[in-house]
Structures are given as C-alpha cells and as structure tokens.
Amino acid sequence: MSTKKEKTERPTDQQPLKVTAPEQVAGGLSAITQSARHVYSEVGIVEGTRLLSRINQFEGFDCPGCAWPDPDNHRSAVEFCENGAKAVAEEATTAKADAAFFRKHAVEELSGWTDYEIGKSGRITEPMICRKGKTHYEPIGWAEAFQIIGQQLRQLGSPDEAVFYTSGRTSNEAAFLYQLFVRQYGTNNLPDCSNMCHESSGTGLSETLGIGKGSVKLEDFYQAEVIMIMGQNPGTNHPRMLTALEMAKKNGAKIVSVNPLPEAGLIRFKHPQQPLSLLGKGTVLTDIFLQIRLNADVPLLKALMKMLLEKENQQPGTVLDHAFIQSQTSGYEALVADLNQYDLEALISQTGITKEQLEETAALLATRQKIIVCWAMGLTQHENGVDNVREIVNLLLLKGSIGKPGAGTCPVRGHSNVQGDRTMGIWEKLKPAFAQRLQEVFQFEPPQKDGYDVLHAIQAMAEGKVKFFMGLGGNFLSATPDTNHTAKALEQCLMTVQVSTKLNRSHLVHGKTALILPCLGRTEWDLQNSGFQFLSVENSTGVVHQTQGNKQPASPYLLSEPKIVAELAKATLGSNTTVDWELMVSNYDHIRVAIEKTIPGFEHYNERVRQPGGFYLPNSARVGNFQTETGKALFTLNKNPDHILADDDFLMMTIRSHDQYNTTIYGLHDRYRGVHYQRRVVLMNESDMTDMHVKNEDFVHLYSYYDGVERVARDFQVVAYQIPRQCVATYFPEANVLIPANRSARKSNQPISKSVVVKIRRTE
Ligand code: SF4
C-alpha cells in the first residue's frame, strides 16, 4: 500500500458524542497507555522511545508543552507527563504535509476540516506560498520567499502597518533576534500569546510587587503549609505539577482548590512512574474543594480576608503578619477600611460556596504562614482579571506570605517559553531602560510609540491600518477571540506569513498573499555554519536552561527560527541595519552574548546556560525586595465584578480538553471529564437543563450579544455536568466565535474568555 496516499488522505475520526462518568483520579495506568499510544502511533516504537528518554533531561530537549519547571539538581529517567508525550508525538510525527498534499487539497477544502484533522496532516516539508487569487499553496524556494516578504515590508507606507506575533514556543535566541529585527525595521507591533493568557498577571503583579513574574521556586512547594490553586486545571494543562503537589502533601501541606468544575487532577493523583502508586488508590490532593461560581474570586478572597481580620481582632497578633505589613507594605489601613464596607453574607452568597467551607478555609489560613497561591486563566481572562490577581496579592500580604521560603505567587504559565519571550523583549510596550540598552548595544534609535497587542492588532487589521501579519509560531486565528471578526481582519491583509512546523487554521484563513515558512522543531538537531547549536528557554519559575534536539529534521529544507528571522532581517533591512545577522546565526553563542549585553540577569549567559539545569534569573519579589514606586508591596482596593444575568443568561467559560494543548488538538477524548469524540459540547448544570427542557446530547445554539452584535456558535450538544447554576463551559477554540474582541480586562486588555454572557436556545 502506498504510504504517500495514506498521508494525503483526510485523517477524519468522527464518531457520535459519547458521555461517560467523569474520572476521580488523574495519572495512573491510563496516562501511561495514552502516552505510549500517541507517541508510538505517530513516531514508531524505536524512535518514540528514544525521544521520550530525552524530554526535559539535562542534555535533552525542553518539553514543547507547558512551562512547568523541572527539578533543579537532578532528573529522573522519566521527566514528562502524558501531555508532554503527546506534544512530542505531534511534533515528531512521520506524517508529512508535503507538496503533493498541498497540490491535492485546495485551501478552501482544508478550511472545512476540523482543527483535529488539520493538525493530523503532518509536518510541512518546504516553504509554501498561496499567491494572490490562487486556490492552492505551492512550493517556493527560501530565497524567493524572503525576497517577496522583504519587498512587501519595504513597500508598506509605515513600519506600523506590519504586525509581528510570537507564540510561546519560540526560544530565547529566536525571540531576541525577532524583536531586534522588528525594532530595527521601525515598529513595536509585537503582540504575543502572553496578551491572551497571563497579561493580567503581569500587570497586577508589576503594580503591587514590582515584578510581573511569579515569586516561587519548585522547592517552595515542598516547604509550603497551604497551597491554594485557583482557576487552574493542572491535571490537563500542567500535569507534572501534580507530582509537586503530591510531594507537598507528603510534607504536610494542605491544598485548597478553587474551581467551578471538580477536575480529576485536583481530586486525586496516581503517580504514573511509581508502581506502588499505580496499584493503590492514589494520593488525595485536595483537602478543601471550593466549587466557585464563574468569576466570583474577588468576593471569595474578600470573604476570606474579612474572616481573617475577624480572627485577628479576636486574638490580636496571631493571624496577620504585622511586622511584615508595617515594614514591607503600604495601603493596609485603606484595605481594612474598604473590606469593612462589604457585607460578609453577601460576599459568601456571590461565591456559591457554603459559609462552613469558607470558615474551614479561613481557619486553615489563619494558622499558617507559608502560603502559595497558584492560578491560571480562570483568574486572568475576565474584565476584572487584574483585580483578581491584585486581590490574591492582598491575601498573601496580610499573611506576610511573599519573599520567604514556602510562600508566594505562582501564575502558572501555559506555553513552554512564554515567559522567556517576554524577558527577551517581545512586548508591544518598549520599556525605557530596555530601549536605552538596545540603543547603546546596537547603535540605533528604537521606535518609542507603543505597538499593538493582540486585540489592538485585530482591530487595526480590521480597520485596514495593518496590512502585513507575521506569526513566529502559533495559530493566531484559533488562539484569539471573535473568530469570524478576526478571520475577516486577517483576510484584509496584503500578506500573511506563518513560521510553523505543522498546518493550522491560520494558514487557511489568510491575506491576499500567504506564505508558510517551515521551521525545525524542538526535537530536531539544528546545524549551522559552526556546528550543532542548542537553544535556551525560561520556565514558569524563571530558570533559564538549554534545550537541544538530536533527531533528524522532518525535511532537509527546514530552517531554524533564528535563521529564518536573520534571513528575513537581511532581506528587509538590506544595508540599513547595525546587526551582523550572518554572524549571529553562525553560532548562537553570538546571540547569547548580545542578550547578555542588553538584558540584566544574563551575565555569563553562555557559561551558565551550559551548566546542567541552567540558572535562575534574579527575582526581586522572591527575596522580599519590592521594586514598586514606593519601594513597598502595595495593598490595592478591588471592586466586586458585577455580572447582572437575566434568567435565561449563562456565564460561559472556555476550557481545554485533556487531548488538547492550547490550539493543538491531539485527539477527540476529554477522558477525565468523560466527553468523547465530539468537541462541540456545552457542559451544563442539570437543574438548568431541566428548566430549559433539554437533556443530555440535545443540540443547541449559543448566542452572545455585545454592543448590538449577535454572535452565534451553532450545533453544540448538551452534557450534564457538575457545574454551578447559570454557568456553562465550552471548548476553546470552538466557542471563540462568541467572545467579543472589543471587551477585555481593564488595564491588561486580555480577552474575557472565562466570563462571556451567553444565551442558549434549542435547535428547531
Ligand atoms: S508538565 Fe508541562 S513541561 Fe512538563 S512534561 Fe508535562 S506538558 Fe511538558
């Protein structure tokens, strides 16, 4: 049988929706079998086993999944989770989207495929172009591709008519070169995926603690007395965090989980790499589960703080850390006065949680000092996302739980180098200190004006102000809100360029001319003029370490991301540059020297990144040094969110399935939640279903109405689920069509994907 034929067939796997009971334990044997199934079916047993043995090893490659940290000083033979294995399988697949594939399938045909089907088409093997007015992508040589793009960029009326997006997979070296190229070209239009995941965290933490990153190390989890996990589903999105939580429990920590859904990964964990754990019932992780209504985190935190103040009043000096508050913070009196204005019973009723559970939580917090609060997008993707983060900081400051071992903030980052890209200067706002360093080191005048973030970039494309879009990795259309609006915005561009390993929807909804520049993956070797190169990344706790693939690239025509950026810079800037781009990519040590000269904390970069495990970047909040305007950590006053829902309104959050990472759909099973084969589903409370006269698997349409615009997501199937009343959950990106791009978090401009008001109507 011709394998060629197989690889160009549509890899469809459609079956009717099947619903099973949600699982009560994460990990275990099924995690092992699913890891093996994905890797061996995509890569083969021999190569698959070899690749798995290199994930997250000192001499291996960094997992292309999430940004969860590895142990500092040692590595076990198995340093990956099920989703890390799936991410590797996805990248290292033997399937190829080659010239024959693109000849066979028109862009319009491919755009009718599901995201899962598109993703399964395999690795892109050579540069492709869809020329203006054409129906198919066709091969193009690298030299011509760079020349066409450079010419287009030079022809724009202003550099601000171009937008340069970055995904969180991009290495430090590629990201640094990219922002350098873009700023030498003349714009700060550098939106990134951080704009959509943790922008609210960065904004809230910078304002209150003087640094936009979390303060804890992995070691802190092992010393913590209480770990609060808010708006996060680690079992699916950061699975090895469960190993850290299991260890924390063994050391005596109590875990409080705050989430609208009782996720399996928050309930119980069986360590897949420990045979005894596999045989037993696993470790109970959560001590107190607070099943909160969507976006009721501010009322919850206020209620807890009021309870703590009450206990402090009853037994002065036993609950709050007054020495810390006095010496290290400002705004305490104003916070207390503000909390006094709130009625405790009203706050509790907003949360949907019982008073007894909140009292139990407050009692726990009252007697402990080493408290970590972790959170993810359940906190950040609301209009009040920044307030959510600031309110977490308020709670920690009352307890003096920042700047000491076993305590602090932990915004858990999604994509593996999303934090590093921001450190490298990928940001639409150019800080004056960074601008000055760029000027001194590279002898040019960087643009001063703020650029477009993701939502502003969409708006600018829709208004015709931006005519060129480039994505260094990622799947912009599927990752962003308001899909139909964003698609029209992209289609208006004169040119869209995507640097990618695999086909995704953003290649299929494109500008007048579209190019795909295929790049090396994390697992693959990177050979430049001086020999094999390694790259570096930064994890969620600020550790910078190296990553090096040693697999033969999927095609001889692939280029590394740094090489693509350098060639693009040469083709665009010509002699109008102060950077020796050839030299930079001949040996990536040159890029790291440039980073060291420009960005504080990277002293002796080439030396320290070669040490096993890399090195920690400085983190002022970690050591109790708060670099705010006043030099103190700030208490802030945050208002309660005010969602006024009509009787037939629901608050919707988008979620990821267990077979998914960001926009990549690995499979069609959300095993832990018991949802199989179909992704167009809406998880609903059974009482709401009864009121609406709908039953499991019935079809409905979802509508949102913002600013007079009706948005519709059609043909979703209802699944009864344990979720608070008037709250529903749908998968991302299928439900992104409902999220208005013109509504966002105050101050951070992050999309509101976790609190969209929708109506649900039965299909006729
Ligand atoms: S926890 Fe995250 S980084 Fe670690 S193996 Fe899993 S997906 Fe990869």
PDB file of C-alpha atoms in Angstrom, residues 255-368:
ATOM      1  CA  ILE A 255      -4.356  22.042  49.397  1.00  0.00           C
ATOM      2  CA  VAL A 256      -7.340  24.279  48.731  1.00  0.00           C
ATOM      3  CA  SER A 257      -8.732  24.057  45.193  1.00  0.00           C
ATOM      4  CA  VAL A 258     -10.955  26.807  43.887  1.00  0.00           C
ATOM      5  CA  ASN A 259     -12.635  25.953  40.604  1.00  0.00           C
ATOM      6  CA  PRO A 260     -16.095  25.888  39.008  1.00  0.00           C
ATOM      7  CA  LEU A 261     -15.519  22.262  37.915  1.00  0.00           C
ATOM      8  CA  PRO A 262     -14.362  19.361  40.097  1.00  0.00           C
ATOM      9  CA  GLU A 263     -11.430  18.405  37.855  1.00  0.00           C
ATOM     10  CA  ALA A 264      -9.941  14.919  38.274  1.00  0.00           C
ATOM     11  CA  GLY A 265      -6.439  16.354  38.556  1.00  0.00           C
ATOM     12  CA  LEU A 266      -7.494  18.368  41.577  1.00  0.00           C
ATOM     13  CA  ILE A 267      -9.102  15.426  43.341  1.00  0.00           C
ATOM     14  CA  ARG A 268      -6.684  12.519  43.406  1.00  0.00           C
ATOM     15  CA  PHE A 269      -3.402  11.577  41.690  1.00  0.00           C
ATOM     16  CA  LYS A 270      -1.712   8.293  40.880  1.00  0.00           C
ATOM     17  CA  HIS A 271       1.930   8.901  40.002  1.00  0.00           C
ATOM     18  CA  PRO A 272       2.388   7.129  36.641  1.00  0.00           C
ATOM     19  CA  GLN A 273       6.068   6.444  37.342  1.00  0.00           C
ATOM     20  CA  GLN A 274       5.609   4.825  40.753  1.00  0.00           C
ATOM     21  CA  PRO A 275       4.395   1.212  40.619  1.00  0.00           C
ATOM     22  CA  LEU A 276       3.078   1.265  44.195  1.00  0.00           C
ATOM     23  CA  SER A 277       1.086   4.376  43.474  1.00  0.00           C
ATOM     24  CA  LEU A 278      -0.380   2.712  40.369  1.00  0.00           C
ATOM     25  CA  LEU A 279      -1.618  -0.220  42.436  1.00  0.00           C
ATOM     26  CA  GLY A 280      -3.204   1.885  45.146  1.00  0.00           C
ATOM     27  CA  LYS A 281      -5.959   4.464  45.108  1.00  0.00           C
ATOM     28  CA  GLY A 282      -3.550   7.323  44.599  1.00  0.00           C
ATOM     29  CA  THR A 283      -2.949  10.420  46.700  1.00  0.00           C
ATOM     30  CA  VAL A 284      -5.872  12.613  47.671  1.00  0.00           C
ATOM     31  CA  LEU A 285      -4.679  16.050  46.664  1.00  0.00           C
ATOM     32  CA  THR A 286      -7.398  18.487  47.623  1.00  0.00           C
ATOM     33  CA  ASP A 287      -8.277  18.996  51.285  1.00  0.00           C
ATOM     34  CA  ILE A 288     -10.884  21.675  50.643  1.00  0.00           C
ATOM     35  CA  PHE A 289     -12.636  21.992  47.287  1.00  0.00           C
ATOM     36  CA  LEU A 290     -14.402  25.303  46.826  1.00  0.00           C
ATOM     37  CA  GLN A 291     -16.733  24.976  43.848  1.00  0.00           C
ATOM     38  CA  ILE A 292     -16.996  28.606  42.943  1.00  0.00           C
ATOM     39  CA  ARG A 293     -19.276  30.394  40.528  1.00  0.00           C
ATOM     40  CA  LEU A 294     -17.554  31.795  37.459  1.00  0.00           C
ATOM     41  CA  ASN A 295     -15.627  34.972  38.229  1.00  0.00           C
ATOM     42  CA  ALA A 296     -16.536  35.048  41.936  1.00  0.00           C
ATOM     43  CA  ASP A 297     -12.886  35.014  43.037  1.00  0.00           C
ATOM     44  CA  VAL A 298     -12.815  38.609  44.277  1.00  0.00           C
ATOM     45  CA  PRO A 299     -15.855  38.037  46.564  1.00  0.00           C
ATOM     46  CA  LEU A 300     -14.236  34.789  47.751  1.00  0.00           C
ATOM     47  CA  LEU A 301     -10.933  36.466  48.591  1.00  0.00           C
ATOM     48  CA  LYS A 302     -12.688  39.378  50.257  1.00  0.00           C
ATOM     49  CA  ALA A 303     -14.754  36.984  52.368  1.00  0.00           C
ATOM     50  CA  LEU A 304     -11.606  35.100  53.423  1.00  0.00           C
ATOM     51  CA  MET A 305      -9.791  38.325  54.276  1.00  0.00           C
ATOM     52  CA  LYS A 306     -12.756  39.558  56.336  1.00  0.00           C
ATOM     53  CA  MET A 307     -12.752  36.277  58.238  1.00  0.00           C
ATOM     54  CA  LEU A 308      -9.016  36.580  58.868  1.00  0.00           C
ATOM     55  CA  LEU A 309      -9.425  40.162  60.128  1.00  0.00           C
ATOM     56  CA  GLU A 310     -12.186  38.994  62.439  1.00  0.00           C
ATOM     57  CA  LYS A 311      -9.963  36.266  63.866  1.00  0.00           C
ATOM     58  CA  GLU A 312      -7.135  38.757  64.268  1.00  0.00           C
ATOM     59  CA  ASN A 313      -9.458  41.056  66.183  1.00  0.00           C
ATOM     60  CA  GLN A 314     -10.395  38.178  68.460  1.00  0.00           C
ATOM     61  CA  GLN A 315      -6.792  37.133  69.060  1.00  0.00           C
ATOM     62  CA  PRO A 316      -4.524  40.048  68.164  1.00  0.00           C
ATOM     63  CA  GLY A 317      -1.081  39.198  66.832  1.00  0.00           C
ATOM     64  CA  THR A 318      -1.912  35.586  65.952  1.00  0.00           C
ATOM     65  CA  VAL A 319      -3.270  35.744  62.405  1.00  0.00           C
ATOM     66  CA  LEU A 320      -1.734  38.583  60.390  1.00  0.00           C
ATOM     67  CA  ASP A 321       1.972  39.294  59.960  1.00  0.00           C
ATOM     68  CA  HIS A 322       2.022  42.829  61.360  1.00  0.00           C
ATOM     69  CA  ALA A 323       5.813  43.148  61.321  1.00  0.00           C
ATOM     70  CA  PHE A 324       5.817  42.418  57.582  1.00  0.00           C
ATOM     71  CA  ILE A 325       2.805  44.638  56.923  1.00  0.00           C
ATOM     72  CA  GLN A 326       4.426  47.533  58.768  1.00  0.00           C
ATOM     73  CA  SER A 327       7.877  47.298  57.259  1.00  0.00           C
ATOM     74  CA  GLN A 328       7.224  45.995  53.760  1.00  0.00           C
ATOM     75  CA  THR A 329       3.823  47.185  52.588  1.00  0.00           C
ATOM     76  CA  SER A 330       1.675  50.244  52.126  1.00  0.00           C
ATOM     77  CA  GLY A 331      -2.107  50.646  51.955  1.00  0.00           C
ATOM     78  CA  TYR A 332      -3.070  48.304  54.815  1.00  0.00           C
ATOM     79  CA  GLU A 333      -5.406  50.742  56.580  1.00  0.00           C
ATOM     80  CA  ALA A 334      -7.204  51.578  53.334  1.00  0.00           C
ATOM     81  CA  LEU A 335      -7.678  47.872  52.606  1.00  0.00           C
ATOM     82  CA  VAL A 336      -9.163  47.212  56.036  1.00  0.00           C
ATOM     83  CA  ALA A 337     -11.481  50.228  55.714  1.00  0.00           C
ATOM     84  CA  ASP A 338     -12.581  49.017  52.293  1.00  0.00           C
ATOM     85  CA  LEU A 339     -13.229  45.444  53.465  1.00  0.00           C
ATOM     86  CA  ASN A 340     -15.331  46.798  56.314  1.00  0.00           C
ATOM     87  CA  GLN A 341     -17.773  48.192  53.787  1.00  0.00           C
ATOM     88  CA  TYR A 342     -18.609  44.746  52.446  1.00  0.00           C
ATOM     89  CA  ASP A 343     -21.233  42.508  53.982  1.00  0.00           C
ATOM     90  CA  LEU A 344     -19.804  39.046  54.636  1.00  0.00           C
ATOM     91  CA  GLU A 345     -23.048  37.178  53.970  1.00  0.00           C
ATOM     92  CA  ALA A 346     -23.494  38.969  50.640  1.00  0.00           C
ATOM     93  CA  LEU A 347     -19.929  38.100  49.615  1.00  0.00           C
ATOM     94  CA  ILE A 348     -20.448  34.464  50.528  1.00  0.00           C
ATOM     95  CA  SER A 349     -23.667  34.242  48.589  1.00  0.00           C
ATOM     96  CA  GLN A 350     -21.915  35.645  45.476  1.00  0.00           C
ATOM     97  CA  THR A 351     -19.402  32.815  45.563  1.00  0.00           C
ATOM     98  CA  GLY A 352     -21.951  29.969  45.659  1.00  0.00           C
ATOM     99  CA  ILE A 353     -19.815  28.296  48.354  1.00  0.00           C
ATOM    100  CA  THR A 354     -21.119  27.412  51.817  1.00  0.00           C
ATOM    101  CA  LYS A 355     -20.152  29.523  54.814  1.00  0.00           C
ATOM    102  CA  GLU A 356     -18.867  26.400  56.581  1.00  0.00           C
ATOM    103  CA  GLN A 357     -16.385  25.706  53.796  1.00  0.00           C
ATOM    104  CA  LEU A 358     -15.152  29.276  53.814  1.00  0.00           C
ATOM    105  CA  GLU A 359     -14.776  29.196  57.586  1.00  0.00           C
ATOM    106  CA  GLU A 360     -12.783  25.983  57.293  1.00  0.00           C
ATOM    107  CA  THR A 361     -10.524  27.641  54.707  1.00  0.00           C
ATOM    108  CA  ALA A 362     -10.095  30.786  56.795  1.00  0.00           C
ATOM    109  CA  ALA A 363      -9.225  28.682  59.847  1.00  0.00           C
ATOM    110  CA  LEU A 364      -6.543  26.930  57.814  1.00  0.00           C
ATOM    111  CA  LEU A 365      -5.077  30.177  56.508  1.00  0.00           C
ATOM    112  CA  ALA A 366      -5.214  31.805  59.945  1.00  0.00           C
ATOM    113  CA  THR A 367      -2.774  29.375  61.494  1.00  0.00           C
ATOM    114  CA  ARG A 368      -0.307  29.039  58.588  1.00  0.00           C
TER     115      ARG A 368
END
